[in-house]
CSV table of C-alpha atoms in Angstrom, one decimal:
chain,number,residue,atom,x,y,z
A,29,MET,CA,49.3,-12.2,149.5
A,30,HIS,CA,47.9,-11.9,146.4
A,31,PHE,CA,50.2,-10.3,143.8
A,32,ASN,CA,48.4,-6.4,142.7
A,33,GLN,CA,47.1,-6.9,139.3
A,34,THR,CA,48.4,-3.5,137.7
A,35,ASN,CA,48.0,-4.4,134.5
A,36,HIS,CA,44.5,-6.0,134.8
A,37,HIS,CA,45.7,-9.7,133.6
A,38,LYS,CA,46.7,-12.9,135.2
A,39,ARG,CA,50.8,-12.9,135.1
A,40,ASN,CA,51.3,-16.2,133.2
A,41,ILE,CA,53.9,-18.5,135.2
A,42,LEU,CA,55.4,-21.4,133.1
A,43,VAL,CA,56.2,-24.2,136.0
A,44,VAL,CA,58.7,-26.4,134.3
A,45,ASP,CA,59.6,-30.1,136.6
A,46,ASP,CA,59.8,-33.8,136.3
A,47,THR,CA,58.5,-34.7,138.9
A,48,PRO,CA,54.1,-34.3,138.8
A,49,ASP,CA,54.0,-34.2,142.9
A,50,ASN,CA,56.6,-30.7,142.4
A,51,LEU,CA,54.0,-29.2,139.4
A,52,ARG,CA,51.0,-30.0,140.9
A,53,LEU,CA,51.7,-28.3,144.0
A,54,LEU,CA,53.3,-24.8,142.4
A,55,SER,CA,50.4,-25.0,140.2
A,56,ALA,CA,47.6,-25.2,142.9
A,57,MET,CA,50.0,-22.8,145.2
A,58,LEU,CA,50.5,-19.9,142.7
A,59,THR,CA,46.8,-20.4,141.6
A,60,ALA,CA,45.4,-20.1,144.5
A,61,GLN,CA,47.8,-17.2,144.7
A,62,GLY,CA,45.7,-15.4,141.8
A,63,PHE,CA,48.7,-16.6,138.9
A,64,GLU,CA,47.7,-17.9,135.7
A,65,VAL,CA,50.3,-21.5,135.9
A,66,ARG,CA,51.3,-23.6,132.7
A,67,LYS,CA,52.7,-26.4,133.5
A,68,ALA,CA,56.2,-28.7,131.3
A,69,LEU,CA,56.8,-31.9,132.5
A,70,ASN,CA,60.6,-31.1,130.5
A,71,GLY,CA,62.9,-28.7,128.5
A,72,LYS,CA,61.0,-29.4,125.3
A,73,MET,CA,57.6,-29.2,125.9
A,74,ALA,CA,58.8,-25.7,128.2
A,75,LEU,CA,60.7,-24.8,125.0
A,76,THR,CA,57.4,-25.4,122.9
A,77,ALA,CA,55.0,-23.1,125.8
A,78,CYS,CA,57.9,-20.3,125.0
A,79,GLN,CA,56.8,-20.2,121.4
A,80,MET,CA,53.3,-20.6,122.1
A,81,VAL,CA,52.7,-18.3,125.0
A,82,LEU,CA,55.4,-15.7,126.3
A,83,PRO,CA,55.4,-16.6,129.9
A,84,ASP,CA,55.9,-13.7,132.4
A,85,VAL,CA,58.3,-15.6,135.1
A,86,ILE,CA,59.5,-19.1,134.0
A,87,LEU,CA,60.0,-21.4,137.3
A,88,LEU,CA,63.1,-24.2,136.0
A,89,ASP,CA,63.4,-27.3,137.9
A,90,ILE,CA,68.2,-27.9,137.2
A,91,ASN,CA,67.6,-31.8,137.3
A,92,MET,CA,65.8,-33.2,134.3
A,93,PRO,CA,66.0,-36.5,132.4
A,94,ASP,CA,67.4,-35.5,128.6
A,95,MET,CA,67.6,-31.7,128.7
A,96,ASP,CA,68.4,-30.4,132.0
A,97,GLY,CA,67.6,-26.6,133.1
A,98,TYR,CA,70.8,-25.0,132.1
A,99,GLN,CA,70.6,-26.5,129.0
A,100,VAL,CA,66.7,-25.0,128.9
A,101,CYS,CA,67.6,-21.5,130.3
A,102,GLN,CA,70.7,-21.5,127.7
A,103,GLN,CA,68.6,-22.0,124.9
A,104,LEU,CA,65.8,-19.2,125.9
A,105,LYS,CA,68.4,-17.1,126.5
A,106,ALA,CA,69.9,-17.5,123.0
A,107,ASP,CA,65.8,-17.3,121.4
A,108,GLU,CA,65.5,-13.4,121.2
A,109,LYS,CA,61.8,-13.7,121.9
A,110,THR,CA,62.2,-15.6,125.3
A,111,SER,CA,65.5,-13.9,125.8
A,112,GLU,CA,64.5,-11.5,128.4
A,113,VAL,CA,61.7,-13.6,130.3
A,114,PRO,CA,63.2,-14.3,133.9
A,115,VAL,CA,64.2,-17.3,135.0
A,116,ILE,CA,64.1,-18.7,138.8
A,117,PHE,CA,65.6,-22.1,139.1
A,118,ILE,CA,64.4,-24.7,141.7
A,119,SER,CA,66.6,-27.3,142.4
A,120,ALA,CA,67.3,-29.5,145.4
A,121,LEU,CA,70.8,-29.0,145.1
A,122,ASP,CA,72.2,-26.0,147.2
A,123,ASP,CA,76.4,-26.4,146.2
A,124,VAL,CA,77.5,-22.9,145.8
A,125,VAL,CA,78.8,-24.3,142.2
A,126,ASP,CA,75.4,-25.0,141.3
A,127,LYS,CA,74.0,-21.5,142.2
A,128,VAL,CA,76.6,-20.1,140.5
A,129,LYS,CA,76.0,-21.6,136.7
A,130,ALA,CA,72.5,-21.1,137.3
A,131,PHE,CA,72.9,-17.1,137.4
A,132,ASP,CA,75.9,-17.9,134.6
A,133,VAL,CA,73.7,-19.4,132.0
A,134,GLY,CA,70.8,-16.3,132.4
A,135,GLY,CA,68.6,-16.9,135.6
A,136,VAL,CA,67.5,-14.3,138.2
A,137,ASP,CA,67.1,-15.9,141.0
A,138,TYR,CA,67.5,-19.3,142.6
A,139,ILE,CA,65.3,-21.4,145.0
A,140,ALA,CA,66.3,-24.8,146.9
A,141,LYS,CA,64.1,-27.8,147.6
A,142,PRO,CA,62.2,-28.0,150.1
A,143,PHE,CA,60.7,-24.4,149.1
A,144,HIS,CA,58.3,-22.5,151.2
A,145,GLY,CA,55.1,-21.3,149.3
A,146,ALA,CA,55.2,-17.4,151.0
A,147,GLU,CA,59.5,-17.3,149.7
A,148,VAL,CA,58.5,-18.7,146.2
A,149,VAL,CA,55.6,-16.2,145.4
A,150,LEU,CA,57.6,-13.1,146.7
A,151,ARG,CA,60.6,-14.2,144.7
A,152,ILE,CA,58.2,-14.6,141.9
A,153,GLU,CA,56.1,-11.1,142.4
A,154,ASN,CA,59.9,-9.3,142.4
A,155,GLN,CA,61.0,-10.4,139.2
A,156,ILE,CA,57.4,-9.2,137.5
A,157,ASN,CA,57.8,-5.5,139.5
A,158,LEU,CA,61.8,-6.2,138.0
A,159,ARG,CA,60.5,-6.8,134.6
A,160,LEU,CA,58.0,-3.9,134.3
A,161,LEU,CA,60.5,-1.6,136.7
A,162,GLN,CA,63.0,-2.9,133.0
A,163,VAL,CA,60.3,-3.0,130.4
A,164,LYS,CA,59.8,1.3,131.3
A,165,LEU,CA,63.5,1.9,131.3
A,166,GLN,CA,62.9,0.5,128.0
A,167,GLU,CA,60.2,2.9,126.8
A,168,LYS,CA,62.2,5.7,128.2
A,169,ASN,CA,65.4,4.8,126.7
A,170,PHE,CA,63.5,4.4,123.2
A,171,LEU,CA,61.7,8.0,123.6
A,172,LEU,CA,65.4,9.2,124.6
A,173,GLN,CA,66.7,8.1,121.5
A,174,GLN,CA,64.0,9.3,119.0
A,175,ALA,CA,63.9,12.0,120.6
A,176,LEU,CA,67.9,12.5,120.2
A,177,ASP,CA,67.3,11.3,116.7
A,178,ASN,CA,65.1,14.0,116.1
A,179,LEU,CA,67.3,16.8,117.6
A,180,LYS,CA,70.2,15.3,115.4
A,181,ALA,CA,67.3,15.0,112.5
A,182,ALA,CA,66.2,19.3,113.1
A,183,GLN,CA,70.6,20.3,113.1
A,184,VAL,CA,71.2,18.7,110.2
A,185,GLN,CA,68.8,21.0,108.4
A,186,GLN,CA,68.7,23.6,110.4
A,187,ILE,CA,72.9,23.7,109.4
A,188,GLN,CA,71.7,22.8,106.1
A,189,ASN,CA,69.2,25.2,105.9
A,190,GLU,CA,71.6,28.2,107.1
A,191,LYS,CA,74.5,26.9,104.2
A,192,MET,CA,72.2,26.8,101.0
A,193,VAL,CA,70.7,30.1,102.1
A,194,ALA,CA,74.4,31.6,102.4
A,195,LEU,CA,75.0,29.8,99.4
A,196,GLY,CA,71.8,30.5,97.6
A,197,GLN,CA,72.6,34.3,98.3
A,198,LEU,CA,76.2,33.9,97.1
A,199,VAL,CA,75.7,32.1,93.6
A,200,ALA,CA,72.4,34.5,92.8
A,201,GLY,CA,75.2,37.5,93.8
A,202,LEU,CA,77.3,35.8,91.5
A,203,ALA,CA,75.0,35.3,88.5
A,204,HIS,CA,74.2,38.9,88.9
A,205,GLU,CA,77.0,41.1,89.0
A,206,ILE,CA,78.8,38.1,86.4
A,207,ASN,CA,76.1,38.5,84.3
A,208,ASN,CA,76.2,42.6,83.5
A,209,PRO,CA,79.5,42.3,82.3
A,210,ILE,CA,78.8,39.4,80.5
A,211,SER,CA,76.0,41.0,79.1
A,212,PHE,CA,77.9,43.9,77.8
A,213,ILE,CA,80.6,42.1,76.2
A,214,TYR,CA,78.0,39.8,74.5
A,215,GLY,CA,76.0,42.9,73.1
A,216,ASN,CA,78.6,44.8,71.9
A,217,LEU,CA,80.5,41.6,69.9
A,218,GLN,CA,78.8,41.7,67.3
A,219,TYR,CA,79.8,45.6,66.5
A,220,ALA,CA,83.4,44.4,67.2
A,221,GLY,CA,83.0,42.2,64.8
A,222,GLN,CA,81.4,43.9,62.6
A,223,TYR,CA,84.0,47.1,63.0
A,224,VAL,CA,87.1,44.9,62.6
A,225,GLN,CA,85.6,43.6,59.2
A,226,ASP,CA,85.0,46.9,58.0
A,227,LEU,CA,89.0,47.9,58.5
A,228,VAL,CA,89.8,44.4,57.1
A,229,ASN,CA,87.6,45.1,53.5
A,230,MET,CA,89.4,49.0,54.3
A,231,ILE,CA,93.0,47.1,54.0
A,232,GLU,CA,91.8,44.8,51.5
A,233,VAL,CA,91.0,47.5,49.3
A,234,TYR,CA,94.3,49.8,49.4
A,235,GLN,CA,95.9,46.4,48.8
A,236,GLN,CA,93.3,46.9,45.5
A,237,GLU,CA,94.3,50.0,44.8
A,238,TYR,CA,98.4,50.4,46.1
A,239,PRO,CA,99.4,46.7,45.2
A,240,LYS,CA,102.9,48.6,45.7
A,241,PRO,CA,103.0,49.5,49.1
A,242,THR,CA,106.3,51.4,50.5
A,243,PRO,CA,109.2,49.1,52.2
A,244,LYS,CA,108.4,50.4,55.7
A,245,ILE,CA,104.5,49.5,55.0
A,246,GLN,CA,104.9,45.8,53.5
A,247,GLN,CA,108.1,45.4,56.6
A,248,ILE,CA,105.1,45.9,59.3
A,249,ALA,CA,102.6,44.0,57.3
A,250,ASN,CA,105.7,40.9,57.3
A,251,ASN,CA,106.2,41.5,60.5
A,252,ILE,CA,103.0,41.3,62.1
A,253,ASP,CA,101.8,38.5,59.6
A,254,LEU,CA,99.1,40.4,57.7
A,255,ASN,CA,97.6,37.5,55.5
A,256,PHE,CA,97.2,35.2,58.9
A,257,ILE,CA,95.7,38.1,60.8
A,258,VAL,CA,93.0,38.6,58.3
A,259,LYS,CA,92.0,34.8,57.9
A,260,ASP,CA,92.2,34.5,61.4
A,261,LEU,CA,90.2,37.3,62.9
A,262,GLN,CA,86.7,36.2,62.1
A,263,ASN,CA,88.0,32.8,63.8
A,264,LEU,CA,88.6,35.1,67.0
A,265,ILE,CA,85.2,36.6,66.8
A,266,GLY,CA,83.6,33.1,66.6
A,267,ALA,CA,85.7,31.6,69.4
A,268,MET,CA,84.3,35.0,72.1
A,269,TYR,CA,81.3,34.7,70.9
A,270,ARG,CA,81.0,31.0,71.9
A,271,GLY,CA,83.1,31.4,75.3
A,272,SER,CA,80.8,34.9,76.0
A,273,ASP,CA,77.7,32.5,75.5
A,274,ARG,CA,79.5,29.7,77.3
A,275,ILE,CA,79.3,32.0,80.4
A,276,ARG,CA,75.6,33.0,79.7
A,277,GLU,CA,74.9,29.5,80.0
A,278,ILE,CA,76.6,29.2,83.5
A,279,VAL,CA,75.2,32.1,84.7
A,280,LEU,CA,71.6,31.2,83.3
A,281,ALA,CA,72.3,27.4,85.4
A,282,LEU,CA,73.4,29.7,88.6
A,283,GLN,CA,70.4,30.9,88.9
A,284,HIS,CA,68.0,28.2,88.1
A,285,PHE,CA,70.3,26.3,90.4
A,286,SER,CA,70.3,28.4,93.6
A,287,ARG,CA,66.4,29.5,92.8
A,288,HIS,CA,67.0,32.1,95.2
A,289,ASP,CA,62.8,33.1,95.0
A,290,GLU,CA,61.9,30.1,94.3
A,291,ALA,CA,61.1,28.4,98.4
A,292,GLU,CA,57.9,27.1,97.4
A,293,ILE,CA,56.3,24.3,95.3
A,294,LYS,CA,56.4,24.4,91.5
A,295,SER,CA,55.8,22.0,88.5
A,296,VAL,CA,59.4,22.0,86.9
A,297,ASN,CA,61.6,20.0,83.9
A,298,ILE,CA,64.0,17.6,85.7
A,299,HIS,CA,66.0,17.3,83.1
A,300,GLU,CA,67.0,21.2,82.9
A,301,ASP,CA,67.7,20.5,86.7
A,302,ILE,CA,69.8,17.9,86.4
A,303,GLU,CA,71.7,19.3,83.3
A,304,ASN,CA,72.2,22.5,85.2
A,305,THR,CA,73.7,20.9,88.0
A,306,LEU,CA,76.0,19.4,85.7
A,307,VAL,CA,77.0,22.4,84.0
A,308,MET,CA,78.4,23.4,87.9
A,309,LEU,CA,80.4,20.0,88.3
A,310,GLN,CA,81.7,20.6,84.8
A,311,HIS,CA,85.0,21.3,86.4
A,312,ARG,CA,85.5,18.0,88.4
A,313,LEU,CA,83.9,16.0,85.3
A,314,ARG,CA,87.1,17.4,83.6
A,315,GLU,CA,90.0,15.6,82.9
A,316,VAL,CA,92.8,15.6,85.2
A,317,ALA,CA,96.2,14.6,85.6
A,318,ASP,CA,95.9,11.0,87.1
A,319,ARG,CA,92.7,10.4,85.5
A,320,PRO,CA,90.1,10.5,82.5
A,321,ALA,CA,87.4,12.8,81.9
A,322,ILE,CA,84.3,11.0,83.7
A,323,VAL,CA,81.6,10.1,80.6
A,324,VAL,CA,78.7,10.9,81.3
A,325,VAL,CA,75.5,8.7,79.9
A,326,LYS,CA,72.3,10.1,79.8
A,327,ASP,CA,69.5,7.8,79.6
A,328,TYR,CA,66.4,10.3,79.5
A,329,GLY,CA,63.2,8.8,79.5
A,330,ASN,CA,60.2,10.6,78.4
A,331,LEU,CA,58.7,13.0,81.8
A,332,PRO,CA,56.6,15.2,81.9
A,333,LEU,CA,56.5,18.4,84.5
A,334,VAL,CA,56.6,17.6,87.7
A,335,THR,CA,55.9,19.5,91.1
A,336,CYS,CA,58.0,19.2,93.4
A,337,TYR,CA,60.7,22.1,95.3
A,338,ALA,CA,62.8,23.0,93.1
A,339,SER,CA,66.0,24.8,94.7
A,340,GLU,CA,65.9,21.3,97.4
A,341,LEU,CA,65.8,18.9,94.8
A,342,ASN,CA,68.9,20.4,93.0
A,343,GLN,CA,70.7,20.0,96.6
A,344,VAL,CA,69.8,16.0,96.2
A,345,PHE,CA,70.9,16.2,92.3
A,346,MET,CA,74.1,17.8,93.7
A,347,HIS,CA,74.7,15.4,96.6
A,348,LEU,CA,74.7,12.4,94.6
A,349,LEU,CA,76.4,13.8,91.9
A,350,ASN,CA,79.1,15.2,94.0
A,351,ASN,CA,79.6,11.4,96.1
A,352,ALA,CA,79.3,9.5,92.0
A,353,ILE,CA,82.2,11.7,91.8
A,354,ASP,CA,84.1,11.0,94.6
A,355,ALA,CA,83.4,7.2,94.5
A,356,ILE,CA,84.8,7.3,91.2
A,357,GLU,CA,88.1,9.6,92.4
A,358,GLU,CA,88.8,7.5,95.2
A,359,ARG,CA,88.4,3.5,92.6
A,360,VAL,CA,91.4,5.6,90.5
A,361,GLU,CA,93.4,6.7,94.1
A,362,ASN,CA,93.3,2.8,94.8
A,363,GLN,CA,94.4,2.0,91.4
A,364,SER,CA,97.7,4.2,92.4
A,365,TYR,CA,98.8,1.4,94.1
A,366,ALA,CA,97.7,-1.4,91.3
A,367,PRO,CA,99.1,0.3,88.6
A,368,ASP,CA,98.9,-3.3,86.6
A,369,SER,CA,94.8,-4.1,87.0
A,370,ARG,CA,92.5,-2.4,84.1
A,371,LEU,CA,90.8,1.1,85.1
A,372,PRO,CA,87.9,1.2,83.5
A,373,THR,CA,86.7,4.2,81.4
A,374,PRO,CA,85.4,6.4,84.3
A,375,GLN,CA,81.6,6.8,84.3
A,376,ILE,CA,78.2,8.1,85.2
A,377,ARG,CA,75.0,6.9,83.7
A,378,ILE,CA,72.0,9.5,84.6
A,379,HIS,CA,69.0,7.3,83.6
A,380,THR,CA,64.9,8.9,84.3
A,381,GLU,CA,61.8,7.3,83.9
A,382,VAL,CA,58.3,7.1,84.7
A,383,THR,CA,56.7,4.6,87.1
A,384,LEU,CA,52.9,5.0,87.4
A,385,ASN,CA,52.5,8.2,88.7
A,386,MET,CA,55.8,8.7,89.9
A,387,VAL,CA,59.1,10.1,88.9
A,388,LYS,CA,62.8,7.6,88.8
A,389,ILE,CA,66.0,9.5,88.8
A,390,ALA,CA,68.9,7.2,89.4
A,391,ILE,CA,72.6,7.8,89.2
A,392,ALA,CA,75.2,5.3,89.2
A,393,ASP,CA,79.1,5.3,89.3
A,394,ASN,CA,81.6,2.8,88.1
A,395,GLY,CA,83.8,3.4,91.2
A,396,LEU,CA,84.5,1.4,94.3
A,397,GLY,CA,81.3,0.6,95.8
A,398,ILE,CA,79.8,0.2,98.8
A,399,GLU,CA,79.7,-2.6,101.5
A,400,GLU,CA,76.7,-3.8,102.6
A,401,SER,CA,77.2,-3.3,106.1
A,402,LEU,CA,77.9,0.1,105.4
A,403,ARG,CA,74.4,0.1,103.0
A,404,SER,CA,71.7,0.4,106.1
A,405,ARG,CA,73.6,3.2,107.6
A,406,LEU,CA,74.2,5.4,104.7
A,407,PHE,CA,71.2,8.0,105.2
A,408,ASP,CA,72.1,8.4,108.8
A,409,PRO,CA,73.0,11.5,110.5
A,410,PHE,CA,76.9,12.3,110.3
A,411,PHE,CA,78.1,8.7,109.0
A,412,THR,CA,80.2,8.6,106.1
A,413,THR,CA,82.5,6.4,104.4
A,414,LYS,CA,85.0,8.8,102.5
A,415,PRO,CA,88.4,9.5,104.6
A,416,VAL,CA,88.5,11.7,107.7
A,417,GLY,CA,88.3,15.2,106.4
A,418,LYS,CA,86.7,14.1,103.1
A,419,GLY,CA,82.7,14.3,104.1
A,420,SER,CA,80.9,15.7,106.9
A,421,GLY,CA,78.2,12.8,106.6
A,422,LEU,CA,75.2,15.1,105.9
A,423,GLY,CA,74.5,15.2,102.0
A,424,LEU,CA,72.6,11.8,102.1
A,425,SER,CA,70.8,12.5,105.5
A,426,ILE,CA,69.7,15.9,103.9
A,427,SER,CA,69.1,14.0,101.1
A,428,HIS,CA,67.0,11.1,102.6
A,429,GLN,CA,65.0,14.5,104.3
A,430,ILE,CA,64.5,16.2,101.0
A,431,ILE,CA,63.0,13.3,99.4
A,432,VAL,CA,61.0,11.2,101.8
A,433,GLN,CA,59.6,13.7,104.1
A,434,LYS,CA,59.6,16.5,101.7
A,435,HIS,CA,58.5,15.1,98.8
A,436,ARG,CA,56.4,11.4,99.9
A,437,GLY,CA,59.6,9.7,97.5
A,438,ASN,CA,61.9,7.4,98.4
A,439,ILE,CA,65.8,7.0,98.1
A,440,THR,CA,67.7,3.7,97.7
A,441,CYS,CA,71.5,2.1,97.4
A,442,THR,CA,72.1,-0.6,95.3
A,443,SER,CA,75.6,-1.8,95.4
A,444,SER,CA,78.7,-4.4,94.3
A,445,VAL,CA,82.0,-3.7,95.7
A,446,GLY,CA,84.2,-3.2,93.0
A,447,GLN,CA,81.3,-3.1,90.3
A,448,GLY,CA,80.1,1.2,91.7
A,449,ALA,CA,77.0,2.4,93.1
A,450,GLU,CA,73.6,3.4,92.4
A,451,PHE,CA,71.6,6.2,93.9
A,452,ALA,CA,67.9,5.8,92.9
A,453,ILE,CA,65.0,8.6,93.7
A,454,GLU,CA,61.3,8.3,93.1
A,455,ILE,CA,59.3,11.1,93.7
A,456,PRO,CA,55.5,12.1,92.7
A,457,ILE,CA,54.6,13.4,89.3
A,458,GLU,CA,52.1,15.8,92.0
A,459,GLN,CA,52.8,16.5,94.7
A,460,PRO,CA,48.4,15.7,96.5
A,461,GLU,CA,48.9,19.1,99.3
A,462,PRO,CA,52.0,21.2,99.6
A,463,CYS,CA,54.0,19.6,102.0
A,464,VAL,CA,54.8,20.9,105.7
A,465,ASN,CA,58.1,22.5,105.3
A,466,TYR,CA,60.4,20.9,108.2
A,467,SER,CA,62.7,23.0,108.6
């Protein structure tokens, strides 16, 4: 009864027994059945042999000096490299307690001496076949997990694509609607300012020509504080100029951020995109009741134009900056429970530089930081460190896809608990060729 060599190589059997006669008998019998047999006289030799060449099955005697079979099996199961190798115990002891202990330490079968050759071979073949089935099952499970991960990634991207299309349309529409009236206001402010100045000049001429106004005119001038109005009118016009100009800047930032009509790759100024994103987040950076304004420190290097998918890179900047603000706010919230401790000035630092043929953008905060045990999962879909209801777990996963898959770059996180976190992204200055859109 020869074992069917389905994988076209001899199955490796390690026989461990302190009795040479038993070793010779088992070796001769198994070799005749087509197995490749190695022999070990004690537990130490067996462990060394397993590290050199991983056996398919181990026949292990229980009663051995120095290290018995139970101890050998425990060490084999404790080592990741050898933990999956089937161990068949062979012993002259046929007590139920011995058999139970053999299975407790990780054995898969038990053969009592004296043994029959056909029985030993059959049990070895059964274990090898079981192991083959386990391996196949593991491979299928791996493929299923891979398919599930791909499905999750596709779902994440589909959600993000739909969200960003809707957001892009909304932002572009708002920018267009705001742009028309603000352009009208901004364009007419110059004329309004000139008209007001003409009226002020006319009043001044009246005052010169009629230095003694009637009591009624004098009363009205006092009631409205004419002198203050004349002096403050130019300040008001200037403030309206600055306000409308600021609105125009925000509209431009909205248009740049959405880049609704720019789905393809193009060369952009990274610093402009960061600035546009900061404009979008001004409402979150300002001082609020429970914390001072968040200081944004810009440590910009001398960057060339970068070839990238601009609208999607803006998404990454938005995710990372929003996360930095969230981390700072979480630290402020925790601070309320320990009012005696000193809270550092809330700060986000943005650093950019060129590294070889890559551009690096690092965004660091001085929030609570991220525990090491969590950092390996940060970019997993739907994983979040934020409280329930405050995070979807999609932002960093989407950022990872955009940077790594679409731009062929990398994104990393370094953090110390209590010292804040830094997310660094690197993307090539020039994309070798247009990347396939994974959406």
